Short mmCIF file of C-alpha atoms and ligand atoms in Angstrom, two decimals:
data_model
loop_
_atom_site.label_atom_id
_atom_site.label_comp_id
_atom_site.label_asym_id
_atom_site.label_seq_id
_atom_site.Cartn_x
_atom_site.Cartn_y
_atom_site.Cartn_z
CA UNK A 267 -5.15 -18.79 -13.30
CA UNK A 268 -2.18 -17.10 -13.33
CA UNK A 269 -1.22 -13.90 -10.89
CA UNK A 270 0.47 -11.53 -10.82
CA UNK A 271 3.85 -10.93 -8.93
CA UNK A 272 2.47 -7.99 -6.98
CA UNK A 273 0.16 -10.30 -5.43
CA UNK A 274 3.11 -11.94 -4.00
CA UNK A 275 4.49 -8.14 -1.86
CA UNK A 276 1.29 -8.31 0.42
CA UNK A 277 0.04 -11.26 2.68
CA UNK A 278 -3.79 -10.89 3.93
CA UNK A 279 -4.36 -8.92 6.39
CA UNK A 280 -4.20 -10.29 10.26
CA UNK A 281 -6.47 -8.66 11.51
CA UNK A 282 -9.53 -9.13 9.82
CA UNK A 283 -7.73 -13.09 9.68
CA UNK A 284 -8.07 -13.10 13.28
CA UNK A 285 -11.97 -11.25 12.91
CA UNK A 286 -12.68 -13.89 9.94
CA UNK A 287 -11.64 -16.47 11.63
CA UNK A 288 -13.93 -16.20 14.49
CA UNK A 289 -16.99 -15.68 12.57
CA UNK A 290 -15.87 -19.62 10.77
CA UNK A 291 -16.05 -20.92 14.82
CA UNK A 292 -19.10 -19.39 15.49
CA UNK A 293 -20.88 -20.14 12.24
CA UNK A 294 -19.74 -24.12 13.53
CA UNK A 295 -21.03 -23.41 17.08
CA UNK A 296 -17.87 -22.61 19.28
CA UNK A 297 -18.32 -19.66 21.07
CA UNK A 298 -15.51 -17.62 21.07
CA UNK A 299 -14.32 -14.56 23.03
CA UNK A 300 -13.08 -12.17 20.66
CA UNK A 301 -10.13 -9.92 21.89
CA UNK A 302 -8.94 -9.90 17.94
CA UNK A 303 -11.35 -7.15 16.30
CA UNK A 304 -10.12 -3.86 16.60
CA UNK A 305 -13.75 -2.27 15.99
CA UNK A 306 -15.70 -0.73 18.83
CA UNK A 307 -18.26 -2.75 20.24
CA UNK A 308 -20.87 -0.49 20.59
CA UNK A 309 -23.90 0.27 18.20
CA UNK A 310 -23.41 3.13 15.85
CA UNK A 311 -25.09 6.54 17.76
CA UNK A 312 -29.32 6.90 16.50
CA UNK A 313 -28.55 10.58 15.50
CA UNK A 314 -25.98 9.00 12.85
CA UNK A 315 -28.92 6.35 11.62
CA UNK A 316 -31.84 8.88 11.48
CA UNK A 317 -29.24 10.95 9.08
CA UNK A 318 -28.55 7.86 6.98
CA UNK A 319 -32.03 6.32 6.93
CA UNK A 320 -33.27 10.30 6.29
CA UNK A 321 -30.42 10.39 3.52
CA UNK A 322 -32.20 7.84 1.47
CA UNK A 323 -35.73 8.97 1.93
CA UNK A 324 -34.28 11.30 -0.16
CA UNK A 325 -32.47 10.29 -2.76
CA UNK A 326 -29.21 10.02 -1.91
CA UNK A 327 -28.56 7.23 -3.68
CA UNK A 328 -26.41 8.19 -6.82
CA UNK A 329 -23.55 8.94 -7.04
CA UNK A 330 -21.64 12.26 -5.16
CA UNK A 331 -18.57 13.65 -6.64
CA UNK A 332 -15.50 11.76 -6.38
CA UNK A 333 -13.86 13.57 -3.26
CA UNK A 334 -17.18 13.86 -1.13
CA UNK A 335 -20.22 15.40 -0.58
CA UNK A 336 -19.70 19.87 -0.11
CA UNK A 337 -22.12 18.42 3.31
CA UNK A 338 -19.42 16.48 3.94
CA UNK A 339 -16.18 17.97 3.54
CA UNK A 340 -17.63 21.04 5.39
CA UNK A 341 -18.14 18.01 8.26
CA UNK A 342 -14.58 17.11 8.19
CA UNK A 343 -13.24 21.74 8.39
CA UNK A 344 -15.24 22.24 10.66
CA UNK A 345 -14.27 19.63 13.23
CA UNK A 346 -11.24 19.66 11.95
CA UNK A 347 -10.96 23.23 14.00
CA UNK A 348 -13.40 22.20 16.66
CA UNK A 349 -11.17 19.50 18.12
CA UNK A 350 -7.53 20.12 16.08
CA UNK A 351 -7.70 23.69 15.77
CA UNK A 352 -6.52 23.10 12.67
CA UNK A 353 -7.64 25.53 9.87
CA UNK A 354 -8.45 24.03 6.70
CA UNK A 355 -10.79 25.24 3.33
CA UNK A 356 -12.80 22.66 1.49
CA UNK A 357 -10.56 21.91 -1.06
CA UNK A 358 -7.98 20.73 0.68
CA UNK A 359 -9.72 17.65 2.41
CA UNK A 360 -11.77 14.71 0.47
CA UNK A 361 -13.88 11.22 2.04
CA UNK A 362 -12.46 8.15 1.28
CA UNK A 363 -13.69 4.33 1.49
CA UNK A 364 -12.07 3.73 4.77
CA UNK A 365 -9.59 5.48 6.57
CA UNK A 366 -7.78 2.60 5.00
CA UNK A 367 -8.35 3.90 1.14
CA UNK A 368 -7.18 7.64 2.31
CA UNK A 369 -3.94 6.26 3.26
CA UNK A 370 -3.18 3.99 -0.33
CA UNK A 371 -5.06 6.99 -2.26
CA UNK A 372 -1.55 9.00 0.38
CA UNK A 373 0.57 6.00 -0.93
CA UNK A 374 0.40 5.41 -4.04
CA UNK A 375 -0.15 10.12 -4.83
CA UNK A 376 3.40 10.35 -2.45
CA UNK A 377 6.10 7.35 -2.44
CA UNK A 378 7.18 5.99 -6.12
CA UNK A 379 9.41 2.82 -6.71
CA UNK A 380 12.26 2.30 -4.09
CA UNK A 381 11.04 5.42 -1.92
CA UNK A 382 11.75 5.03 1.56
CA UNK A 383 9.03 5.43 4.09
CA UNK A 384 9.77 5.82 7.61
CA UNK A 385 7.54 3.46 10.15
CA UNK A 386 7.84 3.41 13.54
CA UNK A 387 7.28 -0.44 14.95
CA UNK A 388 5.06 -1.56 16.51
CA UNK A 389 2.87 -0.40 13.49
CA UNK A 390 -0.77 -1.31 12.17
CA UNK A 391 -0.39 -4.26 9.47
CA UNK A 392 -1.56 -2.57 6.70
CA UNK A 393 0.78 0.24 6.15
CA UNK A 394 3.14 -1.70 5.54
CA UNK A 395 1.85 -4.14 2.76
CA UNK A 396 0.19 -0.46 1.44
CA UNK A 397 3.42 1.10 0.95
CA UNK A 398 4.70 -2.17 -0.49
CA UNK A 399 1.93 -2.09 -2.88
CA UNK A 400 2.75 1.60 -4.73
CA UNK A 401 6.17 0.56 -4.72
CA UNK A 402 7.85 2.03 -1.34
CA UNK A 403 10.52 0.15 1.17
CA UNK A 404 9.47 0.35 4.83
CA UNK A 405 11.92 1.37 6.78
CA UNK A 406 11.70 0.06 10.18
CA UNK A 407 12.66 2.49 12.92
CA UNK A 408 11.68 0.04 16.14
CA UNK A 409 10.65 1.50 19.43
CA UNK A 410 10.26 -1.14 22.06
CA UNK A 411 8.15 -1.62 24.48
CA UNK A 412 11.11 -0.14 27.35
CA UNK A 413 10.67 2.84 26.28
CA UNK A 414 6.76 2.75 26.11
CA UNK A 415 6.87 2.04 22.00
CA UNK A 416 7.40 5.65 21.69
CA UNK A 417 9.92 6.42 18.91
CA UNK A 418 12.60 9.32 20.41
CA UNK A 419 13.28 12.10 18.21
CA UNK A 420 17.58 10.53 18.41
CA UNK A 421 15.39 7.46 16.40
CA UNK A 422 13.61 8.90 14.00
CA UNK A 423 16.57 11.27 12.98
CA UNK A 424 18.69 8.26 12.92
CA UNK A 425 16.66 6.11 10.76
CA UNK A 426 15.40 9.93 8.08
CA UNK A 427 18.64 9.90 5.31
CA UNK A 428 18.40 11.25 1.45
CA UNK A 429 16.76 8.72 0.48
CA UNK A 430 13.22 8.99 2.82
CA UNK A 431 10.14 10.49 1.32
CA UNK A 432 7.90 9.85 3.79
CA UNK A 433 6.95 9.02 7.43
CA UNK A 434 4.49 7.78 9.23
CA UNK A 435 2.65 8.75 12.86
CA UNK A 436 -0.56 6.84 14.53
CA UNK A 437 -0.86 8.56 18.28
CA UNK A 438 -2.90 6.95 19.73
CA UNK A 439 -1.05 3.62 17.98
CA UNK A 440 -2.44 0.68 17.08
CA UNK A 441 -1.18 -2.17 17.94
CA UNK A 442 -0.25 -0.26 21.01
CA UNK A 443 -2.03 2.29 22.92
CA UNK A 444 1.05 5.17 22.85
CA UNK A 445 0.04 8.36 22.83
CA UNK A 446 3.02 10.46 22.71
CA UNK A 447 3.18 13.31 24.67
CA UNK A 448 3.07 17.07 23.22
CA UNK A 449 6.45 17.87 24.50
CA UNK A 450 7.58 14.68 22.22
CA UNK A 451 5.31 15.39 19.49
CA UNK A 452 7.93 18.58 19.80
CA UNK A 453 11.12 17.00 19.45
CA UNK A 454 10.11 14.57 16.41
CA UNK A 455 8.46 18.09 14.29
CA UNK A 456 11.72 19.19 15.34
CA UNK A 457 13.64 16.15 13.56
CA UNK A 458 11.58 16.33 10.69
CA UNK A 459 11.72 20.30 9.88
CA UNK A 460 15.10 19.40 8.88
CA UNK A 461 14.35 17.02 6.12
CA UNK A 462 12.25 19.13 3.78
CA UNK A 463 11.30 16.16 0.90
CA UNK A 464 9.45 13.93 3.56
CA UNK A 465 6.22 13.34 3.45
CA UNK A 466 4.51 13.04 7.04
CA UNK A 467 1.40 10.83 7.30
CA UNK A 468 -0.75 11.32 10.79
CA UNK A 469 -2.87 8.95 11.11
CA UNK A 470 -5.65 10.16 13.72
CA UNK A 471 -8.23 7.49 13.07
CA UNK A 472 -7.60 7.12 17.74
CA UNK A 473 -7.44 10.43 17.90
CA UNK A 474 -10.76 10.70 21.00
CA UNK A 475 -9.82 7.76 22.82
CA UNK A 476 -7.38 9.03 24.91
CA UNK A 477 -7.55 8.68 29.09
CA UNK A 478 -5.32 10.22 30.70
CA UNK A 479 -6.13 14.43 31.11
CA UNK A 480 -5.81 16.41 28.46
CA UNK A 481 -5.50 15.51 24.20
CA UNK A 482 -2.48 17.17 22.71
CA UNK A 483 -2.53 19.27 20.57
CA UNK A 484 -2.66 18.30 16.89
CA UNK A 485 1.44 18.05 15.78
CA UNK A 486 0.28 20.47 13.22
CA UNK A 487 -1.13 22.85 15.97
CA UNK A 488 2.85 22.09 17.44
CA UNK A 489 4.40 22.89 14.03
CA UNK A 490 2.87 24.41 11.64
CA UNK A 491 5.74 24.75 9.32
CA UNK A 492 5.29 20.75 8.29
CA UNK A 493 1.68 21.41 7.08
CA UNK A 494 2.49 21.93 2.90
CA UNK A 495 3.98 18.06 3.92
CA UNK A 496 1.23 16.65 5.63
CA UNK A 497 -1.53 14.08 4.56
CA UNK A 498 -3.79 14.43 7.84
CA UNK A 499 -5.87 10.93 7.42
CA UNK A 500 -8.63 10.14 9.80
CA UNK A 501 -12.18 8.63 9.65
CA UNK A 502 -15.32 8.20 11.39
CA UNK A 503 -15.19 4.78 12.03
CA UNK A 504 -13.84 4.02 15.87
CA UNK A 505 -14.64 8.12 17.17
CA UNK A 506 -18.70 6.96 16.27
CA UNK A 507 -18.90 3.43 16.25
CA UNK A 508 -19.56 3.43 12.38
CA UNK A 509 -16.61 0.57 11.03
CA UNK A 510 -19.21 -0.66 9.08
CA UNK A 511 -20.34 2.00 7.41
CA UNK A 512 -16.54 3.26 5.49
CA UNK A 513 -16.08 6.55 5.42
CA UNK A 514 -12.94 8.15 6.36
CA UNK A 515 -11.26 11.37 5.36
CA UNK A 516 -8.30 13.07 4.32
CA UNK A 517 -7.19 17.00 4.65
CA UNK A 518 -3.93 18.04 2.70
CA UNK A 519 -2.57 20.08 0.42
CA UNK A 520 -5.12 20.96 -2.59
CA UNK A 521 -1.99 19.38 -5.04
CA UNK A 522 -1.80 16.29 -2.70
CA UNK A 523 -5.10 15.69 -2.43
CA UNK A 524 -5.91 16.21 -6.37
CA UNK A 525 -3.35 14.00 -7.04
CA UNK A 526 -4.86 11.55 -4.49
CA UNK A 527 -8.65 12.39 -5.25
CA UNK A 528 -8.14 11.49 -9.15
CA UNK A 529 -6.75 8.23 -7.57
CA UNK A 530 -9.81 7.72 -5.97
CA UNK A 531 -11.80 8.64 -8.85
CA UNK A 532 -10.12 5.98 -10.98
CA UNK A 533 -10.45 2.80 -7.97
CA UNK A 534 -13.63 3.60 -6.60
CA UNK A 535 -15.71 6.70 -6.98
CA UNK A 536 -17.01 8.11 -4.31
CA UNK A 537 -17.45 6.69 -1.06
CA UNK A 538 -21.14 5.21 -0.63
CA UNK A 539 -23.49 8.23 -0.33
CA UNK A 540 -25.98 7.17 2.14
CA UNK A 541 -23.02 6.75 4.64
CA UNK A 542 -21.28 10.00 3.26
CA UNK A 543 -25.17 12.07 4.85
CA UNK A 544 -24.10 9.88 8.11
CA UNK A 545 -20.45 10.69 8.86
CA UNK A 546 -21.47 14.66 8.09
CA UNK A 547 -24.30 14.74 10.62
CA UNK A 548 -21.31 12.46 13.40
CA UNK A 549 -18.63 15.04 12.47
CA UNK A 550 -20.89 17.96 12.80
CA UNK A 551 -23.43 16.94 15.22
CA UNK A 552 -23.75 16.96 18.53
CA UNK A 553 -20.88 14.78 20.25
CA UNK A 554 -22.34 14.01 23.23
CA UNK A 555 -22.02 10.07 22.89
CA UNK A 556 -17.92 10.41 22.62
CA UNK A 557 -17.41 11.14 26.43
CA UNK A 558 -19.50 7.37 28.41
CA UNK A 559 -17.65 5.31 25.25
CA UNK A 560 -14.04 7.41 25.90
CA UNK A 561 -15.04 6.83 29.79
CA UNK A 562 -16.04 2.83 29.59
CA UNK A 563 -12.92 2.00 27.09
CA UNK A 564 -10.50 3.83 30.16
CA UNK A 565 -11.68 1.64 32.61
CA UNK A 566 -11.23 -1.32 30.55
CA UNK A 567 -8.45 -0.48 29.59
CA UNK A 568 -7.00 -0.03 33.74
CA UNK A 569 -9.24 -3.71 34.35
CA UNK A 570 -7.02 -5.65 31.05
CA UNK A 571 -4.12 -3.76 33.00
CA UNK A 572 -4.99 -5.91 36.33
CA UNK A 573 -5.83 -9.02 34.46
CA UNK A 574 -2.82 -9.02 32.52
CA UNK A 575 -0.85 -8.00 36.14
CA UNK A 576 -1.73 -11.67 37.97
CA UNK A 577 -0.26 -13.58 34.78
CA UNK A 578 3.27 -14.66 35.73
CA UNK A 579 6.07 -13.15 33.29
CA UNK A 580 2.94 -11.40 30.78
CA UNK A 581 4.25 -7.54 30.74
CA UNK A 582 1.93 -4.49 28.95
CA UNK A 583 3.34 -1.31 29.41
CA UNK A 584 0.00 0.95 30.15
CA UNK A 585 -1.44 2.50 27.03
CA UNK A 586 -2.40 5.86 27.02
CA UNK A 587 -5.51 5.63 24.00
CA UNK A 588 -7.12 3.54 21.71
CA UNK A 589 -8.88 0.04 22.34
CA UNK A 590 -5.70 -2.18 22.13
CA UNK A 591 -3.10 -3.31 25.12
CA UNK A 592 -0.35 -5.14 23.49
CA UNK A 593 1.95 -7.37 26.36
CA UNK A 594 5.41 -9.07 25.79
CA UNK A 595 4.14 -12.93 26.45
CA UNK A 596 8.11 -13.65 24.93
CA UNK A 597 8.00 -15.95 29.32
CA UNK A 598 5.07 -18.11 27.57
CA UNK A 599 6.88 -19.25 24.72
CA UNK A 600 8.72 -21.98 27.21
CA UNK A 601 5.65 -23.53 28.12
CA UNK A 602 4.45 -26.63 26.26
CA UNK A 603 1.86 -27.76 24.82
CA UNK A 604 1.00 -30.49 22.10
CA UNK A 605 4.01 -31.56 23.33
CA UNK A 606 6.43 -28.77 21.99
CA UNK A 607 7.36 -26.05 23.24
CA UNK A 608 4.68 -22.20 21.89
CA UNK A 609 7.84 -21.47 21.28
CA UNK A 610 6.52 -17.81 19.18
CA UNK A 611 3.64 -15.28 20.07
CA UNK A 612 1.65 -17.01 16.50
CA UNK A 613 1.17 -20.24 18.88
CA UNK A 614 0.39 -18.13 22.07
CA UNK A 615 -2.65 -17.32 19.98
CA UNK A 616 -2.95 -19.82 18.39
CA UNK A 617 -2.66 -21.88 22.11
CA UNK A 618 -5.58 -19.44 23.52
CA UNK A 619 -8.13 -19.98 20.68
CA UNK A 620 -7.77 -23.88 20.94
CA UNK A 621 -7.84 -23.96 24.82
CA UNK A 622 -9.17 -20.57 26.17
CA UNK A 623 -11.72 -19.92 23.39
CA UNK A 624 -10.23 -16.56 23.11
CA UNK A 625 -9.09 -14.78 20.29
CA UNK A 626 -6.09 -12.66 19.98
CA UNK A 627 -3.59 -10.74 16.94
CA UNK A 628 -0.09 -12.58 17.31
CA UNK A 629 2.67 -9.16 17.55
CA UNK A 630 4.28 -10.53 14.30
CA UNK A 631 2.82 -8.52 11.33
CA UNK A 632 2.62 -5.63 13.68
CA UNK A 633 6.77 -5.68 14.00
CA UNK A 634 6.55 -6.90 16.63
CA UNK A 635 7.02 -10.78 17.37
CA UNK A 636 6.79 -11.19 20.97
CA UNK A 637 3.75 -8.63 21.64
CA UNK A 638 -0.03 -9.84 20.89
CA UNK A 639 -2.70 -7.03 20.87
CA UNK A 640 -5.50 -7.61 22.52
CA UNK A 641 -8.71 -5.56 21.50
CA UNK A 642 -10.52 -4.35 24.29
CA UNK A 643 -14.06 -2.88 22.75
CA UNK A 644 -15.86 -5.80 24.12
CA UNK A 645 -17.95 -5.84 26.98
CA UNK A 646 -15.64 -5.37 30.56
CA UNK A 647 -17.85 -9.26 31.27
CA UNK A 648 -16.27 -10.58 28.61
CA UNK A 649 -13.96 -8.95 29.46
CA UNK A 650 -13.43 -10.83 32.79
CA UNK A 651 -14.88 -14.21 30.54
CA UNK A 652 -11.77 -14.18 28.07
CA UNK A 653 -9.10 -13.59 31.25
CA UNK A 654 -10.22 -15.67 33.52
CA UNK A 655 -10.43 -18.97 30.51
CA UNK A 656 -6.75 -17.55 29.92
CA UNK A 657 -5.82 -18.19 32.94
CA UNK A 658 -7.98 -21.51 33.10
CA UNK A 659 -5.68 -22.19 30.18
CA UNK A 660 -2.19 -20.94 30.98
CA UNK A 661 -2.80 -22.98 34.42
CA UNK A 662 -2.77 -26.11 32.40
CA UNK A 663 0.74 -25.83 30.89
CA UNK A 664 4.30 -27.39 31.59
N1 LIG B 20 -7.82 -1.15 12.21
C1 LIG B 20 -8.64 -2.64 12.72
C2 LIG B 20 -7.71 -3.58 13.16
O1 LIG B 20 -6.95 -2.98 13.44
C3 LIG B 20 -9.64 -2.79 12.20
C4 LIG B 20 -9.21 -4.62 11.20
C5 LIG B 20 -7.89 -3.73 9.96
O2 LIG B 20 -8.60 -2.83 9.13
O3 LIG B 20 -7.08 -3.41 10.28
O4 LIG B 20 -8.01 -4.10 13.64
#
């Protein structure tokens, strides 16, 4: 069948491709330790499942308003106040089919043909492709491991120019786990203030998964003058182990949210009614399950760092949050597997999947080709077994 030229602009999601490959191997009876999937291994808390069951019994089986029920939008407003001390009206919020579709609608609503959008790298694989689908041009600003994967104010200033229409900030970051401090956010904000035509997309999906000390204040708390051109994007997926429920949300100026709502209305209609009820409970109910989950991720982070420390030549920046580690594995590139040097991160991943039965994601599509991403959203036992297998496989290489 003849496909539109648009299909050539995007490539399959590298993260989802690894998840699919793990599922394929497992279906053939091959046991794989999955360090690829970026989703919590915890189950959705019972109180949230119960809310969904109640909603279903009460007949939440029909369309809701496109941008979500009053109940879930009020829960979003309350969360933004409680967690971020930000004031939003219900009309300035919407729920979406996962955080991903909030980003998609925001890009479609804000950016057009040729608009430049500054994308600090390493970045989550889908930003670039979704920007391209909107006609925008990602302007990649590299923040290497040597600076903790964090863009400096000077680098942001260097990346912005008269053609800039947007910037994307994601902290803690997928894939690096790097998180900006308040001082760093403040200095980025000081640059952004001078670019009034630049929209700011703040992806807070990992905001609760923060390990060392207090979570920094929100960018908009530090720089409220940016509020009228910022879209805050978040989701219940990571915070409440609800990836499969597909509920994200956005908050921002009412005109932008209305445009995003119109786009959503023509694409998906409302997100699933039952999942909205569950998300309302997730956001507004007791938050007791969070602290133990974050503590467990923190322990795993420490385990992972210790194990990478044992792999000769592999260097890993200490992640401050999320559940990813993003080591530089270029020291392994000269090692020989199947008669030729490993050569690049994709082949390192291929080697580890074939010989250690461990799945990782290559750094290429995160714009960091010397790195691989390890998700430690898996048990400490799996982490230990996986690293044993990695060490065993590497020991066989010349
Ligand atoms: N955000 C997760 C990841 O990076 C989920 C998969 C995806 O949508 O990319 O693995």
